[in-house]
Amino acid sequence: MYGYLIRGGEGRPEAELHPLHLGGVNFLALETRGSGRRLDRRVRRALLEMERRAIRRCVMPTDWPAAWRGRFHPVEERQLRQALLPQLLERFCAQRQICPGISTALLSAPRADAAVWQAAELLSRRCRYVLLDVPEAEKLSSALRHRYGVAAGHGGFPALQVCFGNPAEGIPAVLLGPDCARRQTVCYELPPLRRAALDPYPVSPQLVAALWAAGALPTAEIGVHTLGSGA
């Protein structure tokens, strides 16, 4: 189960735990109000109860106080972003007026796992040239050359990069690694009925990722509206 952390406004200090069924998924929500030491104590008791229930990942607002995080982490987005890479790449290029069909792309990753191979195949279909900065680059390059006729490793300076680790400076990047959510924001779109079913809760990237990971939100129903520049 995921947690859902809600930072309320002023008032009598309260830290209330309650079940929340949202978008077809059960969450354990922690909703706070007020401020001060009394609230701190109540929040810490609630966090201990969440830990007791084996919750480790939460839909967490950006202004959630660091002192209240405990052992909890925001819901991860990288697997969702990897699944949506075709859309991310299309939107990224449109925002920056990059024509992938005549451009060179750089693919970088600390290891050559299945997601990296899938990204390499996508770039080979979309871009004119692909540069590889991954382990087993020769093996991957050979596969791309035989399957797509792409001469990986040639084509000049890249116009964009798809990065599973630390991005190279000076090259516009789509980030897919463990730290991608902190370094690059993505705004998602959902169909009107899906969006209405979540009201009044915002369609945050973490909520979308949690619903998708739980199997309650199909990949085909998630659209990519905008990407941040990446840092």
CSV table of C-alpha atoms in Angstrom, one decimal, residues 33-218:
chain,number,residue,atom,x,y,z
A,33,ARG,CA,-3.5,20.9,10.0
A,34,GLY,CA,-2.0,23.6,12.2
A,35,SER,CA,1.5,23.9,13.4
A,36,GLY,CA,3.7,23.7,16.5
A,37,ARG,CA,5.2,21.1,18.8
A,38,ARG,CA,1.8,19.5,19.4
A,39,LEU,CA,1.4,18.8,15.7
A,40,ASP,CA,5.0,17.5,15.4
A,41,ARG,CA,4.3,14.9,18.1
A,42,ARG,CA,1.1,13.8,16.5
A,43,VAL,CA,2.7,13.6,13.0
A,44,ARG,CA,5.5,11.4,14.4
A,45,ARG,CA,3.1,9.0,16.0
A,46,ALA,CA,1.2,8.8,12.7
A,47,LEU,CA,4.4,8.1,10.8
A,48,LEU,CA,5.3,5.3,13.2
A,49,GLU,CA,1.8,3.7,12.6
A,50,MET,CA,2.4,4.0,8.8
A,51,GLU,CA,5.7,2.3,9.2
A,52,ARG,CA,4.1,-0.4,11.2
A,53,ARG,CA,1.8,-1.0,8.3
A,54,ALA,CA,4.8,-1.5,6.0
A,55,ILE,CA,4.3,1.7,4.0
A,56,ARG,CA,7.5,3.0,2.5
A,57,ARG,CA,6.4,5.1,-0.5
A,58,CYS,CA,4.0,8.0,-0.4
A,59,VAL,CA,2.4,10.5,-2.7
A,60,MET,CA,4.3,13.4,-1.1
A,61,PRO,CA,3.9,17.1,-1.7
A,62,THR,CA,7.0,19.1,-2.5
A,63,ASP,CA,6.5,21.3,0.6
A,64,TRP,CA,6.2,18.3,3.0
A,65,PRO,CA,8.6,19.1,5.8
A,66,ALA,CA,11.9,17.2,5.8
A,67,ALA,CA,11.6,16.6,9.5
A,68,TRP,CA,8.3,14.6,8.9
A,69,ARG,CA,9.7,12.3,6.2
A,70,GLY,CA,11.0,9.6,8.5
A,71,ARG,CA,11.8,6.6,6.4
A,72,PHE,CA,9.4,7.4,3.7
A,73,HIS,CA,10.2,8.3,0.1
A,74,PRO,CA,8.2,9.8,-2.8
A,75,VAL,CA,6.6,7.4,-5.2
A,76,GLU,CA,9.1,6.6,-7.9
A,77,GLU,CA,8.4,7.7,-11.4
A,78,ARG,CA,11.3,6.3,-13.4
A,79,GLN,CA,9.5,3.1,-14.5
A,80,LEU,CA,6.5,5.0,-15.7
A,81,ARG,CA,8.7,7.4,-17.6
A,82,GLN,CA,10.5,4.6,-19.2
A,83,ALA,CA,7.2,3.1,-20.3
A,84,LEU,CA,6.2,6.5,-21.7
A,85,LEU,CA,9.5,7.2,-23.5
A,86,PRO,CA,7.9,7.4,-27.0
A,87,GLN,CA,5.6,10.2,-25.8
A,88,LEU,CA,8.3,11.9,-23.7
A,89,LEU,CA,10.6,12.0,-26.7
A,90,GLU,CA,7.9,13.3,-29.0
A,91,ARG,CA,6.8,16.0,-26.6
A,92,PHE,CA,10.4,16.9,-25.7
A,93,CYS,CA,11.4,17.4,-29.4
A,94,ALA,CA,8.2,19.4,-30.1
A,95,GLN,CA,8.9,21.8,-27.2
A,96,ARG,CA,12.5,22.4,-28.3
A,97,GLN,CA,11.8,22.3,-32.1
A,98,ILE,CA,14.2,19.4,-32.6
A,99,CYS,CA,13.6,17.2,-35.7
A,100,PRO,CA,14.7,13.8,-34.6
A,101,GLY,CA,14.7,12.4,-38.1
A,102,ILE,CA,17.7,14.5,-39.1
A,103,SER,CA,19.3,14.6,-35.7
A,104,THR,CA,21.9,12.7,-33.6
A,105,ALA,CA,20.8,11.4,-30.2
A,106,LEU,CA,23.0,10.4,-27.3
A,107,LEU,CA,21.9,7.4,-25.2
A,108,SER,CA,23.7,7.1,-21.8
A,109,ALA,CA,23.3,4.6,-19.0
A,110,PRO,CA,25.3,3.0,-16.2
A,111,ARG,CA,24.2,-0.4,-17.3
A,112,ALA,CA,22.7,-2.0,-20.4
A,113,ASP,CA,19.4,-3.5,-19.1
A,114,ALA,CA,16.2,-4.2,-21.0
A,115,ALA,CA,14.9,-0.6,-20.6
A,116,VAL,CA,18.2,0.8,-22.1
A,117,TRP,CA,17.9,-1.7,-25.1
A,118,GLN,CA,14.3,-0.6,-25.7
A,119,ALA,CA,15.4,3.1,-25.6
A,120,ALA,CA,18.1,2.3,-28.1
A,121,GLU,CA,15.7,0.7,-30.4
A,122,LEU,CA,13.3,3.6,-30.2
A,123,LEU,CA,16.0,6.1,-30.9
A,124,SER,CA,17.2,4.1,-33.9
A,125,ARG,CA,13.7,4.2,-35.3
A,126,ARG,CA,13.2,8.0,-34.7
A,127,CYS,CA,16.7,9.5,-35.1
A,128,ARG,CA,19.2,9.6,-37.9
A,129,TYR,CA,22.2,8.8,-35.7
A,130,VAL,CA,22.6,7.3,-32.3
A,131,LEU,CA,25.6,7.7,-30.0
A,132,LEU,CA,26.1,5.2,-27.2
A,133,ASP,CA,27.6,5.8,-23.8
A,134,VAL,CA,26.6,2.5,-22.2
A,135,PRO,CA,28.4,-0.7,-21.1
A,136,GLU,CA,28.4,-3.4,-23.9
A,137,ALA,CA,28.2,-0.6,-26.4
A,138,GLU,CA,29.7,-2.7,-29.2
A,139,LYS,CA,27.1,-5.4,-28.7
A,140,LEU,CA,24.3,-2.9,-28.7
A,141,SER,CA,25.7,-1.1,-31.7
A,142,SER,CA,26.0,-4.3,-33.7
A,143,ALA,CA,22.3,-5.2,-32.9
A,144,LEU,CA,21.1,-1.7,-34.0
A,145,ARG,CA,23.1,-1.8,-37.2
A,146,HIS,CA,21.8,-5.3,-38.2
A,147,ARG,CA,18.2,-4.5,-37.3
A,148,TYR,CA,17.8,-0.8,-38.2
A,149,GLY,CA,20.8,0.0,-40.3
A,150,VAL,CA,21.9,2.6,-37.8
A,151,ALA,CA,25.6,3.2,-37.5
A,152,ALA,CA,25.7,3.9,-33.8
A,153,GLY,CA,28.7,6.0,-32.8
A,154,HIS,CA,28.6,8.4,-35.8
A,155,GLY,CA,26.8,11.6,-36.7
A,156,GLY,CA,28.5,14.5,-34.9
A,157,PHE,CA,27.3,16.4,-31.9
A,158,PRO,CA,24.0,15.2,-30.5
A,159,ALA,CA,20.9,17.4,-30.5
A,160,LEU,CA,19.3,15.5,-27.6
A,161,GLN,CA,20.1,12.8,-25.1
A,162,VAL,CA,18.1,10.1,-23.3
A,163,CYS,CA,19.8,9.5,-20.0
A,164,PHE,CA,19.5,6.8,-17.4
A,165,GLY,CA,22.2,8.3,-15.2
A,166,ASN,CA,23.9,11.7,-15.0
A,167,PRO,CA,23.3,13.8,-18.2
A,168,ALA,CA,26.1,15.3,-20.2
A,169,GLU,CA,26.1,19.1,-19.9
A,170,GLY,CA,25.0,21.3,-22.7
A,171,ILE,CA,22.7,18.7,-24.4
A,172,PRO,CA,18.9,18.8,-24.0
A,173,ALA,CA,18.0,15.6,-22.1
A,174,VAL,CA,15.1,13.3,-21.3
A,175,LEU,CA,15.9,11.9,-17.9
A,176,LEU,CA,14.9,8.4,-17.0
A,177,GLY,CA,17.2,7.5,-14.1
A,178,PRO,CA,16.6,7.1,-10.3
A,179,ASP,CA,16.7,10.9,-9.7
A,180,CYS,CA,14.7,11.9,-12.7
A,181,ALA,CA,11.6,13.2,-10.8
A,182,ARG,CA,13.8,15.7,-8.8
A,183,ARG,CA,15.8,16.9,-11.8
A,184,GLN,CA,13.1,17.1,-14.4
A,185,THR,CA,9.4,17.7,-14.0
A,186,VAL,CA,6.8,16.0,-16.2
A,187,CYS,CA,3.1,17.1,-16.4
A,188,TYR,CA,0.7,14.3,-17.3
A,189,GLU,CA,-2.8,14.4,-18.9
A,190,LEU,CA,-5.6,12.0,-18.2
A,191,PRO,CA,-8.9,11.5,-19.9
A,192,PRO,CA,-11.7,13.7,-18.5
A,193,LEU,CA,-13.5,10.8,-16.7
A,194,ARG,CA,-10.3,9.7,-15.1
A,195,ARG,CA,-9.4,13.2,-14.0
A,196,ALA,CA,-12.9,13.8,-12.6
A,197,ALA,CA,-12.7,10.5,-10.5
A,198,LEU,CA,-9.6,11.9,-8.7
A,199,ASP,CA,-11.2,15.3,-7.8
A,200,PRO,CA,-10.5,17.1,-5.6
A,201,TYR,CA,-7.0,15.6,-5.4
A,202,PRO,CA,-4.5,17.0,-8.0
A,203,VAL,CA,-3.3,14.9,-10.9
A,204,SER,CA,0.3,15.0,-9.6
A,205,PRO,CA,3.1,13.0,-11.3
A,206,GLN,CA,3.5,10.8,-8.1
A,207,LEU,CA,-0.3,10.0,-8.0
A,208,VAL,CA,-0.2,9.0,-11.7
A,209,ALA,CA,2.8,6.8,-11.1
A,210,ALA,CA,1.2,5.2,-8.1
A,211,LEU,CA,-2.0,4.4,-10.0
A,212,TRP,CA,-0.1,3.1,-12.9
A,213,ALA,CA,2.2,0.9,-10.8
A,214,ALA,CA,-0.8,-0.6,-9.1
A,215,GLY,CA,-2.3,-1.5,-12.4
A,216,ALA,CA,-5.3,0.8,-12.0
A,217,LEU,CA,-4.3,3.2,-14.8
A,218,PRO,CA,-3.4,1.9,-18.2
